[in-house]
Amino acid sequence: MTDFDFKDRYSRQIRFRHIGEAGQARISQARVAVVGLGALGTASAAQLARAGVGYLRLIDRDVVEPSNLQRQLLYTEEDARNATPKAIAARNALAAANSGITVEAVVDDLDASNAEHLLADVDVVIDGSDNFEVRYLVNEVAVKHNIPWAYAGAVEAHGTSAFLRPGRTPCLVCLLGHGARVGHDTCDTVGVISPIVQWMASYQVAEVLKYLSGREDALSNAILQADVWHTDVRLIRMGGPKPDCSCCGRREFASLGAGRRALSVTFCGRQTIQVRPQEDVALSLPALAERLRPLGTVRANEALLQFETEGVALTVFSNGRALVHGTDDPARARSLYAQYIGM
Amino acid sequence: MRIRLNGKDVSLPDGMTLRDLVRHYDLDGEPVAIERNGQIVDRQAFEAEVIQEGDVIEMVRFVGGG
């Protein structure tokens, strides 16, 4: 427990008239899960921890790498040198920043087998993930258990964020359908700069603080899209859920059902794992080759693409199937797929 | 025809559908949501929705990175 006086510690937030003492008391009782602790997740988690959210569950499958340090503000060079699991490094940093709250670290891959266990007992879920497989899963748990969640994503200098409340706003499936999810830009292929991530994280957290402090009337109910390089901001009003939505209308939970996951893995001999989308997709190999060429060696023909960079080798087929060479860890294989192919 | 797209006036060929618009901006297969004159349009309706002169359209791309 902390030796600081509660009212003094949170005085600037309590003095903010839209939160006040009552709002702060509610924030201190709240439980929030953060899925993914990259740049978005660490930025959001840091703000929530300092704001005094009583309980944070930090979920991430990866370890800290040197390329994270440019924008993932909770990590140190020592974390990268030691390859500390992100959830642990983030928990340690946040525990040092606020000992008056509880921070739990979960070093695991969020999937259909554990998603409800890890997310159903919190008040809000923050999306800090880097892929849509996880986001569709979070969306299903959110709808099934009536938990609001904050979507955010950023690449290059642009990003998008929305706070989605089951029954009140559209859900992710209302907005995007089940759409194609494989083969798009990722932070690893097109890069990302810190300011856009911090902005999207701040928008997420602002909406979450309104909700947690009991000020739902102040929620924007809008999707924010911004580009910090071209200095463009758009706000799109969301309206209500789609009545015939397969997820929040008919309550069909495709990702959760029968342990189904968007990316299945199988072992193919030593140090090679096959990763494939649940359904075949039409992946443009020339477009993928163009994205990956600056990052390593690319060889491509009509049927397949081979990509090699430091410590990573991928063979990708046009139906979305990929062979990940150089690892025996399914979580790492899925991570590399999300990083370089995008999903 | 002229429409307002993401806050800018743009000229597009007549008879374009929302699906054509998505293709036009090379976003086919990307997670994109479209608001047309204040209403979010169901993704399955992109093919059938023909853009009209003076439409106000917001096209939002849901990006993956985090």
mmCIF file of C-alpha atoms in Angstrom:
data_model
loop_
_atom_site.group_PDB
_atom_site.id
_atom_site.type_symbol
_atom_site.label_atom_id
_atom_site.label_comp_id
_atom_site.label_asym_id
_atom_site.label_seq_id
_atom_site.Cartn_x
_atom_site.Cartn_y
_atom_site.Cartn_z
ATOM 1 C CA MET A 1 0.000 0.000 0.000
ATOM 2 C CA THR A 2 1.036 3.545 -0.596
ATOM 3 C CA ASP A 3 1.953 6.030 2.111
ATOM 4 C CA PHE A 4 0.537 8.946 0.123
ATOM 5 C CA ASP A 5 -2.728 10.575 1.029
ATOM 6 C CA PHE A 6 -5.432 9.513 -1.446
ATOM 7 C CA LYS A 7 -7.090 12.918 -1.796
ATOM 8 C CA ASP A 8 -3.771 14.663 -2.235
ATOM 9 C CA ARG A 9 -2.440 12.148 -4.721
ATOM 10 C CA TYR A 10 -5.498 12.424 -6.989
ATOM 11 C CA SER A 11 -6.258 16.071 -6.176
ATOM 12 C CA ARG A 12 -5.894 17.375 -9.747
ATOM 13 C CA GLN A 13 -8.251 14.732 -11.060
ATOM 14 C CA ILE A 14 -10.720 15.276 -8.199
ATOM 15 C CA ARG A 15 -10.559 19.032 -8.754
ATOM 16 C CA PHE A 16 -11.516 18.445 -12.407
ATOM 17 C CA ARG A 17 -15.223 19.129 -11.983
ATOM 18 C CA HIS A 18 -16.448 16.409 -14.351
ATOM 19 C CA ILE A 19 -14.820 13.697 -12.223
ATOM 20 C CA GLY A 20 -14.784 15.024 -8.661
ATOM 21 C CA GLU A 21 -14.523 12.934 -5.504
ATOM 22 C CA ALA A 22 -17.362 10.627 -6.468
ATOM 23 C CA GLY A 23 -15.842 9.956 -9.879
ATOM 24 C CA GLN A 24 -12.414 9.289 -8.389
ATOM 25 C CA ALA A 25 -13.912 6.841 -5.898
ATOM 26 C CA ARG A 26 -15.507 4.935 -8.780
ATOM 27 C CA ILE A 27 -12.248 4.923 -10.770
ATOM 28 C CA SER A 28 -10.448 3.478 -7.747
ATOM 29 C CA GLN A 29 -12.947 0.613 -7.572
ATOM 30 C CA ALA A 30 -12.679 -0.188 -11.282
ATOM 31 C CA ARG A 31 -11.111 -3.239 -12.925
ATOM 32 C CA VAL A 32 -9.588 -2.933 -16.394
ATOM 33 C CA ALA A 33 -7.844 -5.469 -18.648
ATOM 34 C CA VAL A 34 -5.287 -4.304 -21.209
ATOM 35 C CA VAL A 35 -4.806 -6.699 -24.118
ATOM 36 C CA GLY A 36 -1.444 -6.199 -25.770
ATOM 37 C CA LEU A 37 1.358 -4.120 -24.274
ATOM 38 C CA GLY A 38 2.992 -2.526 -27.246
ATOM 39 C CA ALA A 39 2.993 1.223 -27.692
ATOM 40 C CA LEU A 40 -0.793 1.595 -27.344
ATOM 41 C CA GLY A 41 -1.200 -0.783 -24.441
ATOM 42 C CA THR A 42 1.671 0.656 -22.406
ATOM 43 C CA ALA A 43 0.528 4.244 -23.026
ATOM 44 C CA SER A 44 -3.033 3.429 -21.975
ATOM 45 C CA ALA A 45 -1.978 1.276 -19.026
ATOM 46 C CA ALA A 46 0.346 3.999 -17.739
ATOM 47 C CA GLN A 47 -2.405 6.616 -17.835
ATOM 48 C CA LEU A 48 -4.906 4.295 -16.168
ATOM 49 C CA ALA A 49 -2.480 3.251 -13.431
ATOM 50 C CA ARG A 50 -1.591 6.837 -12.621
ATOM 51 C CA ALA A 51 -5.269 7.813 -12.712
ATOM 52 C CA GLY A 52 -5.760 5.290 -9.920
ATOM 53 C CA VAL A 53 -7.756 2.512 -11.602
ATOM 54 C CA GLY A 54 -7.869 -0.001 -8.749
ATOM 55 C CA TYR A 55 -7.054 -3.160 -10.651
ATOM 56 C CA LEU A 56 -5.230 -3.652 -13.948
ATOM 57 C CA ARG A 57 -4.675 -6.948 -15.737
ATOM 58 C CA LEU A 58 -1.896 -6.697 -18.315
ATOM 59 C CA ILE A 59 -1.922 -9.396 -21.009
ATOM 60 C CA ASP A 60 0.833 -9.883 -23.594
ATOM 61 C CA ARG A 61 2.571 -12.835 -25.249
ATOM 62 C CA ASP A 62 5.796 -11.126 -26.346
ATOM 63 C CA VAL A 63 9.100 -9.998 -24.856
ATOM 64 C CA VAL A 64 10.663 -6.530 -24.971
ATOM 65 C CA GLU A 65 12.881 -5.974 -28.029
ATOM 66 C CA PRO A 66 15.208 -3.050 -28.862
ATOM 67 C CA SER A 67 12.873 -1.826 -31.640
ATOM 68 C CA ASN A 68 10.130 -1.317 -29.011
ATOM 69 C CA LEU A 69 12.059 1.373 -27.113
ATOM 70 C CA GLN A 70 11.370 4.138 -29.667
ATOM 71 C CA ARG A 71 7.697 4.333 -28.620
ATOM 72 C CA GLN A 72 6.825 1.886 -25.827
ATOM 73 C CA LEU A 73 7.357 4.218 -22.917
ATOM 74 C CA LEU A 74 7.295 1.767 -20.008
ATOM 75 C CA TYR A 75 10.308 -0.266 -21.132
ATOM 76 C CA THR A 76 14.005 0.209 -20.502
ATOM 77 C CA GLU A 77 17.175 -0.879 -22.304
ATOM 78 C CA GLU A 78 17.643 -3.458 -19.584
ATOM 79 C CA ASP A 79 14.226 -4.964 -20.373
ATOM 80 C CA ALA A 80 15.266 -5.292 -24.025
ATOM 81 C CA ARG A 81 18.669 -6.750 -23.125
ATOM 82 C CA ASN A 82 17.044 -9.329 -20.845
ATOM 83 C CA ALA A 83 14.145 -9.990 -23.242
ATOM 84 C CA THR A 84 11.796 -9.489 -20.272
ATOM 85 C CA PRO A 85 8.189 -10.489 -21.015
ATOM 86 C CA LYS A 86 6.302 -7.276 -21.712
ATOM 87 C CA ALA A 87 3.561 -8.005 -19.185
ATOM 88 C CA ILE A 88 6.150 -8.401 -16.411
ATOM 89 C CA ALA A 89 8.212 -5.342 -17.397
ATOM 90 C CA ALA A 90 5.048 -3.224 -17.633
ATOM 91 C CA ARG A 91 3.743 -4.488 -14.312
ATOM 92 C CA ASN A 92 7.034 -3.652 -12.596
ATOM 93 C CA ALA A 93 7.084 -0.154 -14.069
ATOM 94 C CA LEU A 94 3.477 0.530 -13.065
ATOM 95 C CA ALA A 95 3.848 -0.931 -9.579
ATOM 96 C CA ALA A 96 6.724 1.513 -9.070
ATOM 97 C CA ALA A 97 4.556 4.380 -10.326
ATOM 98 C CA ASN A 98 1.541 3.524 -8.180
ATOM 99 C CA SER A 99 1.757 1.068 -5.291
ATOM 100 C CA GLY A 100 -1.803 1.849 -4.257
ATOM 101 C CA ILE A 101 -3.332 -0.242 -7.047
ATOM 102 C CA THR A 102 -3.164 -3.918 -7.994
ATOM 103 C CA VAL A 103 -1.434 -4.820 -11.247
ATOM 104 C CA GLU A 104 -1.533 -8.411 -12.491
ATOM 105 C CA ALA A 105 0.735 -9.611 -15.314
ATOM 106 C CA VAL A 106 -0.407 -12.393 -17.662
ATOM 107 C CA VAL A 107 2.263 -13.680 -20.052
ATOM 108 C CA ASP A 108 0.060 -15.496 -22.533
ATOM 109 C CA ASP A 109 -1.449 -15.494 -25.985
ATOM 110 C CA LEU A 110 -5.102 -14.399 -25.742
ATOM 111 C CA ASP A 111 -7.162 -17.003 -27.599
ATOM 112 C CA ALA A 112 -10.586 -18.629 -27.573
ATOM 113 C CA SER A 113 -9.567 -21.001 -24.791
ATOM 114 C CA ASN A 114 -8.682 -18.288 -22.246
ATOM 115 C CA ALA A 115 -10.366 -15.084 -23.453
ATOM 116 C CA GLU A 116 -13.456 -15.336 -21.264
ATOM 117 C CA HIS A 117 -11.419 -16.370 -18.252
ATOM 118 C CA LEU A 118 -9.122 -13.351 -18.693
ATOM 119 C CA LEU A 119 -11.676 -10.714 -19.724
ATOM 120 C CA ALA A 120 -15.142 -11.508 -18.377
ATOM 121 C CA ASP A 121 -14.498 -10.269 -14.813
ATOM 122 C CA VAL A 122 -13.424 -6.693 -15.632
ATOM 123 C CA ASP A 123 -15.393 -3.466 -16.152
ATOM 124 C CA VAL A 124 -13.644 -2.392 -19.357
ATOM 125 C CA VAL A 125 -11.217 -3.935 -21.825
ATOM 126 C CA ILE A 126 -8.542 -1.819 -23.501
ATOM 127 C CA ASP A 127 -7.354 -3.011 -26.881
ATOM 128 C CA GLY A 128 -3.625 -2.531 -27.274
ATOM 129 C CA SER A 129 -3.231 -5.453 -29.639
ATOM 130 C CA ASP A 130 -1.622 -5.405 -33.058
ATOM 131 C CA ASN A 131 -4.051 -7.636 -34.932
ATOM 132 C CA PHE A 132 -7.703 -8.191 -35.761
ATOM 133 C CA GLU A 133 -7.805 -11.829 -34.677
ATOM 134 C CA VAL A 134 -7.525 -10.666 -31.082
ATOM 135 C CA ARG A 135 -9.867 -7.705 -31.624
ATOM 136 C CA TYR A 136 -12.685 -9.893 -32.953
ATOM 137 C CA LEU A 137 -12.193 -12.161 -29.959
ATOM 138 C CA VAL A 138 -12.270 -9.217 -27.521
ATOM 139 C CA ASN A 139 -15.408 -7.963 -29.276
ATOM 140 C CA GLU A 140 -17.159 -11.303 -28.779
ATOM 141 C CA VAL A 141 -16.294 -11.540 -25.085
ATOM 142 C CA ALA A 142 -17.388 -7.911 -24.684
ATOM 143 C CA VAL A 143 -20.763 -8.543 -26.331
ATOM 144 C CA LYS A 144 -21.337 -11.875 -24.585
ATOM 145 C CA HIS A 145 -20.592 -10.454 -21.127
ATOM 146 C CA ASN A 146 -21.799 -6.896 -21.732
ATOM 147 C CA ILE A 147 -18.416 -5.249 -21.181
ATOM 148 C CA PRO A 148 -17.471 -2.023 -22.998
ATOM 149 C CA TRP A 149 -14.125 -2.030 -24.788
ATOM 150 C CA ALA A 150 -11.915 0.557 -26.401
ATOM 151 C CA TYR A 151 -10.545 -0.220 -29.861
ATOM 152 C CA ALA A 152 -7.448 1.583 -31.085
ATOM 153 C CA GLY A 153 -4.920 1.012 -33.840
ATOM 154 C CA ALA A 154 -2.079 3.010 -35.369
ATOM 155 C CA VAL A 155 0.441 2.639 -38.184
ATOM 156 C CA GLU A 156 2.728 5.179 -39.853
ATOM 157 C CA ALA A 157 1.330 8.492 -38.577
ATOM 158 C CA HIS A 158 -2.380 7.676 -38.652
ATOM 159 C CA GLY A 159 -4.669 5.903 -36.247
ATOM 160 C CA THR A 160 -8.271 5.096 -35.403
ATOM 161 C CA SER A 161 -10.022 4.619 -32.076
ATOM 162 C CA ALA A 162 -13.552 4.016 -30.787
ATOM 163 C CA PHE A 163 -15.139 3.131 -27.455
ATOM 164 C CA LEU A 164 -17.659 0.360 -28.123
ATOM 165 C CA ARG A 165 -20.480 -0.396 -25.683
ATOM 166 C CA PRO A 166 -22.570 -3.526 -26.287
ATOM 167 C CA GLY A 167 -26.198 -2.633 -26.935
ATOM 168 C CA ARG A 168 -25.457 1.105 -27.111
ATOM 169 C CA THR A 169 -23.000 1.520 -29.976
ATOM 170 C CA PRO A 170 -22.247 -0.702 -32.972
ATOM 171 C CA CYS A 171 -19.914 -3.612 -32.190
ATOM 172 C CA LEU A 172 -16.836 -4.379 -34.294
ATOM 173 C CA VAL A 173 -18.836 -6.772 -36.492
ATOM 174 C CA CYS A 174 -21.581 -4.147 -37.052
ATOM 175 C CA LEU A 175 -18.876 -1.765 -38.264
ATOM 176 C CA LEU A 176 -16.631 -4.037 -40.302
ATOM 177 C CA GLY A 177 -18.506 -7.270 -40.900
ATOM 178 C CA HIS A 178 -16.230 -10.263 -40.728
ATOM 179 C CA GLY A 179 -14.315 -8.740 -43.668
ATOM 180 C CA ALA A 180 -10.902 -9.757 -44.887
ATOM 181 C CA ARG A 181 -8.365 -9.366 -42.129
ATOM 182 C CA VAL A 182 -5.197 -10.757 -43.541
ATOM 183 C CA GLY A 183 -2.515 -8.858 -45.429
ATOM 184 C CA HIS A 184 -2.563 -5.222 -44.363
ATOM 185 C CA ASP A 185 -0.037 -2.659 -43.182
ATOM 186 C CA THR A 186 1.558 -3.294 -39.798
ATOM 187 C CA CYS A 187 3.998 -1.343 -37.621
ATOM 188 C CA ASP A 188 6.681 -3.794 -38.733
ATOM 189 C CA THR A 189 6.122 -3.239 -42.446
ATOM 190 C CA VAL A 190 5.317 0.491 -42.743
ATOM 191 C CA GLY A 191 6.575 1.746 -39.383
ATOM 192 C CA VAL A 192 4.896 3.967 -36.819
ATOM 193 C CA ILE A 193 5.776 7.107 -34.911
ATOM 194 C CA SER A 194 5.081 7.626 -31.252
ATOM 195 C CA PRO A 195 2.807 10.728 -31.335
ATOM 196 C CA ILE A 196 -0.027 8.988 -33.174
ATOM 197 C CA VAL A 197 0.052 6.080 -30.751
ATOM 198 C CA GLN A 198 0.014 8.379 -27.742
ATOM 199 C CA TRP A 199 -2.917 10.282 -29.236
ATOM 200 C CA MET A 200 -4.994 7.167 -29.859
ATOM 201 C CA ALA A 201 -4.155 5.846 -26.386
ATOM 202 C CA SER A 202 -5.192 9.159 -24.847
ATOM 203 C CA TYR A 203 -8.526 9.113 -26.670
ATOM 204 C CA GLN A 204 -9.128 5.537 -25.474
ATOM 205 C CA VAL A 205 -8.303 6.429 -21.891
ATOM 206 C CA ALA A 206 -10.391 9.619 -21.912
ATOM 207 C CA GLU A 207 -13.457 7.633 -22.992
ATOM 208 C CA VAL A 208 -12.716 4.947 -20.405
ATOM 209 C CA LEU A 209 -12.320 7.521 -17.604
ATOM 210 C CA LYS A 210 -15.684 9.058 -18.540
ATOM 211 C CA TYR A 211 -17.296 5.643 -18.421
ATOM 212 C CA LEU A 212 -15.609 4.510 -15.204
ATOM 213 C CA SER A 213 -16.344 7.747 -13.359
ATOM 214 C CA GLY A 214 -20.032 7.369 -14.166
ATOM 215 C CA ARG A 215 -20.162 10.064 -16.840
ATOM 216 C CA GLU A 216 -21.563 8.098 -19.761
ATOM 217 C CA ASP A 217 -23.373 11.272 -20.818
ATOM 218 C CA ALA A 218 -19.995 12.728 -21.805
ATOM 219 C CA LEU A 219 -18.947 9.844 -24.103
ATOM 220 C CA SER A 220 -18.253 10.922 -27.670
ATOM 221 C CA ASN A 221 -19.963 7.924 -29.313
ATOM 222 C CA ALA A 222 -17.730 8.624 -32.262
ATOM 223 C CA ILE A 223 -14.891 6.987 -34.132
ATOM 224 C CA LEU A 224 -11.781 9.145 -34.089
ATOM 225 C CA GLN A 225 -9.460 8.999 -37.067
ATOM 226 C CA ALA A 226 -6.360 11.149 -37.079
ATOM 227 C CA ASP A 227 -3.157 11.642 -38.991
ATOM 228 C CA VAL A 228 -0.422 13.577 -37.194
ATOM 229 C CA TRP A 229 1.836 13.896 -40.234
ATOM 230 C CA HIS A 230 -0.765 15.376 -42.558
ATOM 231 C CA THR A 231 -2.539 17.024 -39.613
ATOM 232 C CA ASP A 232 -6.009 15.673 -40.318
ATOM 233 C CA VAL A 233 -8.681 14.794 -37.748
ATOM 234 C CA ARG A 234 -12.045 13.148 -38.479
ATOM 235 C CA LEU A 235 -14.804 12.267 -36.034
ATOM 236 C CA ILE A 236 -17.552 9.935 -37.239
ATOM 237 C CA ARG A 237 -20.714 9.548 -35.144
ATOM 238 C CA MET A 238 -21.547 5.902 -34.492
ATOM 239 C CA GLY A 239 -25.296 5.673 -33.819
ATOM 240 C CA GLY A 240 -26.672 2.402 -32.432
ATOM 241 C CA PRO A 241 -25.967 -1.288 -33.046
ATOM 242 C CA LYS A 242 -27.139 -3.025 -36.228
ATOM 243 C CA PRO A 243 -30.235 -5.067 -35.287
ATOM 244 C CA ASP A 244 -29.316 -7.949 -37.618
ATOM 245 C CA CYS A 245 -25.635 -8.072 -36.656
ATOM 246 C CA SER A 246 -24.501 -11.691 -36.394
ATOM 247 C CA CYS A 247 -22.486 -10.912 -33.256
ATOM 248 C CA CYS A 248 -24.354 -8.397 -31.085
ATOM 249 C CA GLY A 249 -27.789 -8.955 -32.714
ATOM 250 C CA ARG A 250 -27.979 -12.734 -33.157
ATOM 251 C CA ARG A 251 -25.272 -13.436 -30.572
ATOM 252 C CA GLU A 252 -23.303 -15.823 -32.766
ATOM 253 C CA PHE A 253 -19.779 -15.952 -31.391
ATOM 254 C CA ALA A 254 -17.736 -17.280 -34.266
ATOM 255 C CA SER A 255 -14.272 -16.705 -32.780
ATOM 256 C CA LEU A 256 -15.143 -18.064 -29.326
ATOM 257 C CA GLY A 257 -17.127 -21.035 -30.590
ATOM 258 C CA ALA A 258 -15.474 -24.447 -30.416
ATOM 259 C CA GLY A 259 -12.086 -22.945 -29.693
ATOM 260 C CA ARG A 260 -11.983 -21.703 -33.263
ATOM 261 C CA ARG A 261 -9.238 -19.253 -33.992
ATOM 262 C CA ALA A 262 -8.551 -17.132 -37.022
ATOM 263 C CA LEU A 263 -5.000 -18.441 -37.269
ATOM 264 C CA SER A 264 -4.335 -22.103 -36.652
ATOM 265 C CA VAL A 265 -0.840 -23.475 -36.258
ATOM 266 C CA THR A 266 0.617 -26.884 -36.942
ATOM 267 C CA PHE A 267 4.172 -28.116 -36.444
ATOM 268 C CA CYS A 268 5.999 -29.032 -39.636
ATOM 269 C CA GLY A 269 9.179 -30.635 -38.483
ATOM 270 C CA ARG A 270 11.965 -29.036 -36.538
ATOM 271 C CA GLN A 271 11.919 -25.251 -36.238
ATOM 272 C CA THR A 272 9.082 -24.771 -38.715
ATOM 273 C CA ILE A 273 5.483 -23.919 -37.909
ATOM 274 C CA GLN A 274 2.654 -23.623 -40.377
ATOM 275 C CA VAL A 275 0.245 -20.768 -39.736
ATOM 276 C CA ARG A 276 -2.974 -20.553 -41.700
ATOM 277 C CA PRO A 277 -6.122 -18.457 -41.576
ATOM 278 C CA GLN A 278 -9.313 -20.366 -40.741
ATOM 279 C CA GLU A 279 -10.612 -19.638 -44.229
ATOM 280 C CA ASP A 280 -8.488 -19.180 -47.310
ATOM 281 C CA VAL A 281 -7.934 -15.576 -48.277
ATOM 282 C CA ALA A 282 -6.819 -13.989 -51.542
ATOM 283 C CA LEU A 283 -3.507 -12.449 -50.556
ATOM 284 C CA SER A 284 -1.762 -10.225 -53.087
ATOM 285 C CA LEU A 285 1.794 -11.548 -53.144
ATOM 286 C CA PRO A 286 3.135 -8.667 -55.286
ATOM 287 C CA ALA A 287 1.713 -6.141 -52.786
ATOM 288 C CA LEU A 288 3.150 -8.075 -49.854
ATOM 289 C CA ALA A 289 6.513 -8.298 -51.629
ATOM 290 C CA GLU A 290 6.530 -4.540 -52.033
ATOM 291 C CA ARG A 291 5.827 -4.011 -48.324
ATOM 292 C CA LEU A 292 8.481 -6.471 -47.188
ATOM 293 C CA ARG A 293 11.254 -5.616 -49.652
ATOM 294 C CA PRO A 294 12.666 -2.731 -47.563
ATOM 295 C CA LEU A 295 12.874 -5.028 -44.534
ATOM 296 C CA GLY A 296 14.870 -7.959 -45.836
ATOM 297 C CA THR A 297 15.358 -10.366 -48.706
ATOM 298 C CA VAL A 298 12.228 -11.145 -50.716
ATOM 299 C CA ARG A 299 11.856 -13.735 -53.447
ATOM 300 C CA ALA A 300 8.437 -14.168 -54.976
ATOM 301 C CA ASN A 301 6.758 -15.986 -57.802
ATOM 302 C CA GLU A 302 3.089 -16.528 -58.662
ATOM 303 C CA ALA A 303 2.578 -19.183 -56.014
ATOM 304 C CA LEU A 304 4.665 -18.134 -53.054
ATOM 305 C CA LEU A 305 6.819 -15.516 -51.452
ATOM 306 C CA GLN A 306 9.921 -16.085 -49.367
ATOM 307 C CA PHE A 307 11.015 -13.454 -46.908
ATOM 308 C CA GLU A 308 14.129 -13.396 -44.776
ATOM 309 C CA THR A 309 15.357 -10.885 -42.285
ATOM 310 C CA GLU A 310 17.464 -11.121 -39.138
ATOM 311 C CA GLY A 311 16.444 -14.328 -37.385
ATOM 312 C CA VAL A 312 13.151 -14.652 -39.288
ATOM 313 C CA ALA A 313 12.224 -16.585 -42.403
ATOM 314 C CA LEU A 314 8.708 -16.830 -43.776
ATOM 315 C CA THR A 315 7.272 -18.645 -46.764
ATOM 316 C CA VAL A 316 3.872 -17.216 -47.657
ATOM 317 C CA PHE A 317 1.317 -18.650 -50.086
ATOM 318 C CA SER A 318 -1.365 -16.654 -51.882
ATOM 319 C CA ASN A 319 -4.180 -18.334 -49.908
ATOM 320 C CA GLY A 320 -2.769 -16.828 -46.711
ATOM 321 C CA ARG A 321 -0.977 -19.951 -45.501
ATOM 322 C CA ALA A 322 2.542 -19.346 -44.200
ATOM 323 C CA LEU A 323 5.494 -21.362 -42.987
ATOM 324 C CA VAL A 324 7.399 -19.682 -40.203
ATOM 325 C CA HIS A 325 10.961 -20.967 -40.012
ATOM 326 C CA GLY A 326 13.318 -20.790 -37.076
ATOM 327 C CA THR A 327 10.907 -21.261 -34.169
ATOM 328 C CA ASP A 328 9.113 -24.018 -32.273
ATOM 329 C CA ASP A 329 6.879 -21.600 -30.403
ATOM 330 C CA PRO A 330 3.322 -21.288 -31.790
ATOM 331 C CA ALA A 331 2.804 -17.900 -30.088
ATOM 332 C CA ARG A 332 5.966 -16.560 -31.710
ATOM 333 C CA ALA A 333 4.837 -17.923 -35.097
ATOM 334 C CA ARG A 334 1.466 -16.160 -34.764
ATOM 335 C CA SER A 335 3.251 -12.993 -33.663
ATOM 336 C CA LEU A 336 5.531 -13.016 -36.695
ATOM 337 C CA TYR A 337 2.546 -13.625 -38.974
ATOM 338 C CA ALA A 338 0.733 -10.637 -37.453
ATOM 339 C CA GLN A 339 3.878 -8.501 -37.652
ATOM 340 C CA TYR A 340 4.938 -9.170 -41.224
ATOM 341 C CA ILE A 341 1.859 -10.365 -43.088
ATOM 342 C CA GLY A 342 -0.733 -8.504 -41.026
ATOM 343 C CA MET A 343 -4.018 -9.870 -39.827
ATOM 344 C CA MET B 1 -20.168 14.182 -59.794
ATOM 345 C CA ARG B 2 -18.880 16.066 -56.808
ATOM 346 C CA ILE B 3 -19.069 14.778 -53.263
ATOM 347 C CA ARG B 4 -17.504 15.646 -49.936
ATOM 348 C CA LEU B 5 -15.180 12.864 -48.817
ATOM 349 C CA ASN B 6 -13.495 13.043 -45.418
ATOM 350 C CA GLY B 7 -13.954 16.807 -45.373
ATOM 351 C CA LYS B 8 -12.620 17.465 -48.877
ATOM 352 C CA ASP B 9 -14.463 18.166 -52.131
ATOM 353 C CA VAL B 10 -13.662 15.468 -54.674
ATOM 354 C CA SER B 11 -14.836 14.650 -58.201
ATOM 355 C CA LEU B 12 -15.748 11.063 -58.996
ATOM 356 C CA PRO B 13 -17.122 9.270 -62.063
ATOM 357 C CA ASP B 14 -20.948 9.071 -62.107
ATOM 358 C CA GLY B 15 -22.578 5.841 -61.006
ATOM 359 C CA MET B 16 -19.841 4.790 -58.580
ATOM 360 C CA THR B 17 -20.892 2.518 -55.718
ATOM 361 C CA LEU B 18 -19.365 2.552 -52.234
ATOM 362 C CA ARG B 19 -17.533 -0.643 -53.168
ATOM 363 C CA ASP B 20 -16.048 1.173 -56.192
ATOM 364 C CA LEU B 21 -15.015 3.998 -53.881
ATOM 365 C CA VAL B 22 -13.186 1.586 -51.586
ATOM 366 C CA ARG B 23 -11.435 0.065 -54.624
ATOM 367 C CA HIS B 24 -10.682 3.525 -56.024
ATOM 368 C CA TYR B 25 -8.667 4.308 -52.887
ATOM 369 C CA ASP B 26 -6.981 0.910 -52.970
ATOM 370 C CA LEU B 27 -8.635 -0.211 -49.721
ATOM 371 C CA ASP B 28 -10.390 -3.329 -51.016
ATOM 372 C CA GLY B 29 -10.189 -6.054 -48.394
ATOM 373 C CA GLU B 30 -9.123 -3.559 -45.718
ATOM 374 C CA PRO B 31 -11.233 -3.095 -42.595
ATOM 375 C CA VAL B 32 -13.087 0.058 -43.657
ATOM 376 C CA ALA B 33 -16.272 1.611 -42.270
ATOM 377 C CA ILE B 34 -18.238 4.176 -44.276
ATOM 378 C CA GLU B 35 -20.619 6.838 -43.056
ATOM 379 C CA ARG B 36 -22.860 8.272 -45.781
ATOM 380 C CA ASN B 37 -24.841 11.412 -44.977
ATOM 381 C CA GLY B 38 -24.628 10.723 -41.258
ATOM 382 C CA GLN B 39 -25.480 6.997 -41.370
ATOM 383 C CA ILE B 40 -23.008 4.149 -41.055
ATOM 384 C CA VAL B 41 -23.527 1.842 -44.024
ATOM 385 C CA ASP B 42 -23.618 -1.935 -43.633
ATOM 386 C CA ARG B 43 -20.559 -3.419 -45.269
ATOM 387 C CA GLN B 44 -22.683 -5.885 -47.227
ATOM 388 C CA ALA B 45 -24.505 -2.931 -48.813
ATOM 389 C CA PHE B 46 -21.353 -1.296 -50.249
ATOM 390 C CA GLU B 47 -21.916 -3.011 -53.611
ATOM 391 C CA ALA B 48 -25.493 -1.780 -53.959
ATOM 392 C CA GLU B 49 -25.139 1.789 -52.647
ATOM 393 C CA VAL B 50 -24.675 4.167 -55.573
ATOM 394 C CA ILE B 51 -23.043 7.455 -54.636
ATOM 395 C CA GLN B 52 -25.122 10.561 -55.428
ATOM 396 C CA GLU B 53 -24.033 14.102 -56.267
ATOM 397 C CA GLY B 54 -23.536 16.094 -53.066
ATOM 398 C CA ASP B 55 -23.167 13.065 -50.758
ATOM 399 C CA VAL B 56 -21.167 13.636 -47.614
ATOM 400 C CA ILE B 57 -19.051 10.554 -47.029
ATOM 401 C CA GLU B 58 -16.618 9.660 -44.270
ATOM 402 C CA MET B 59 -14.451 6.640 -44.927
ATOM 403 C CA VAL B 60 -12.643 5.304 -41.868
ATOM 404 C CA ARG B 61 -9.912 2.760 -41.993
ATOM 405 C CA PHE B 62 -9.563 0.530 -38.950
ATOM 406 C CA VAL B 63 -5.830 0.101 -38.678
ATOM 407 C CA GLY B 64 -4.177 -2.949 -37.230
ATOM 408 C CA GLY B 65 -0.990 -1.827 -35.555
ATOM 409 C CA GLY B 66 -0.635 -1.286 -31.862
#
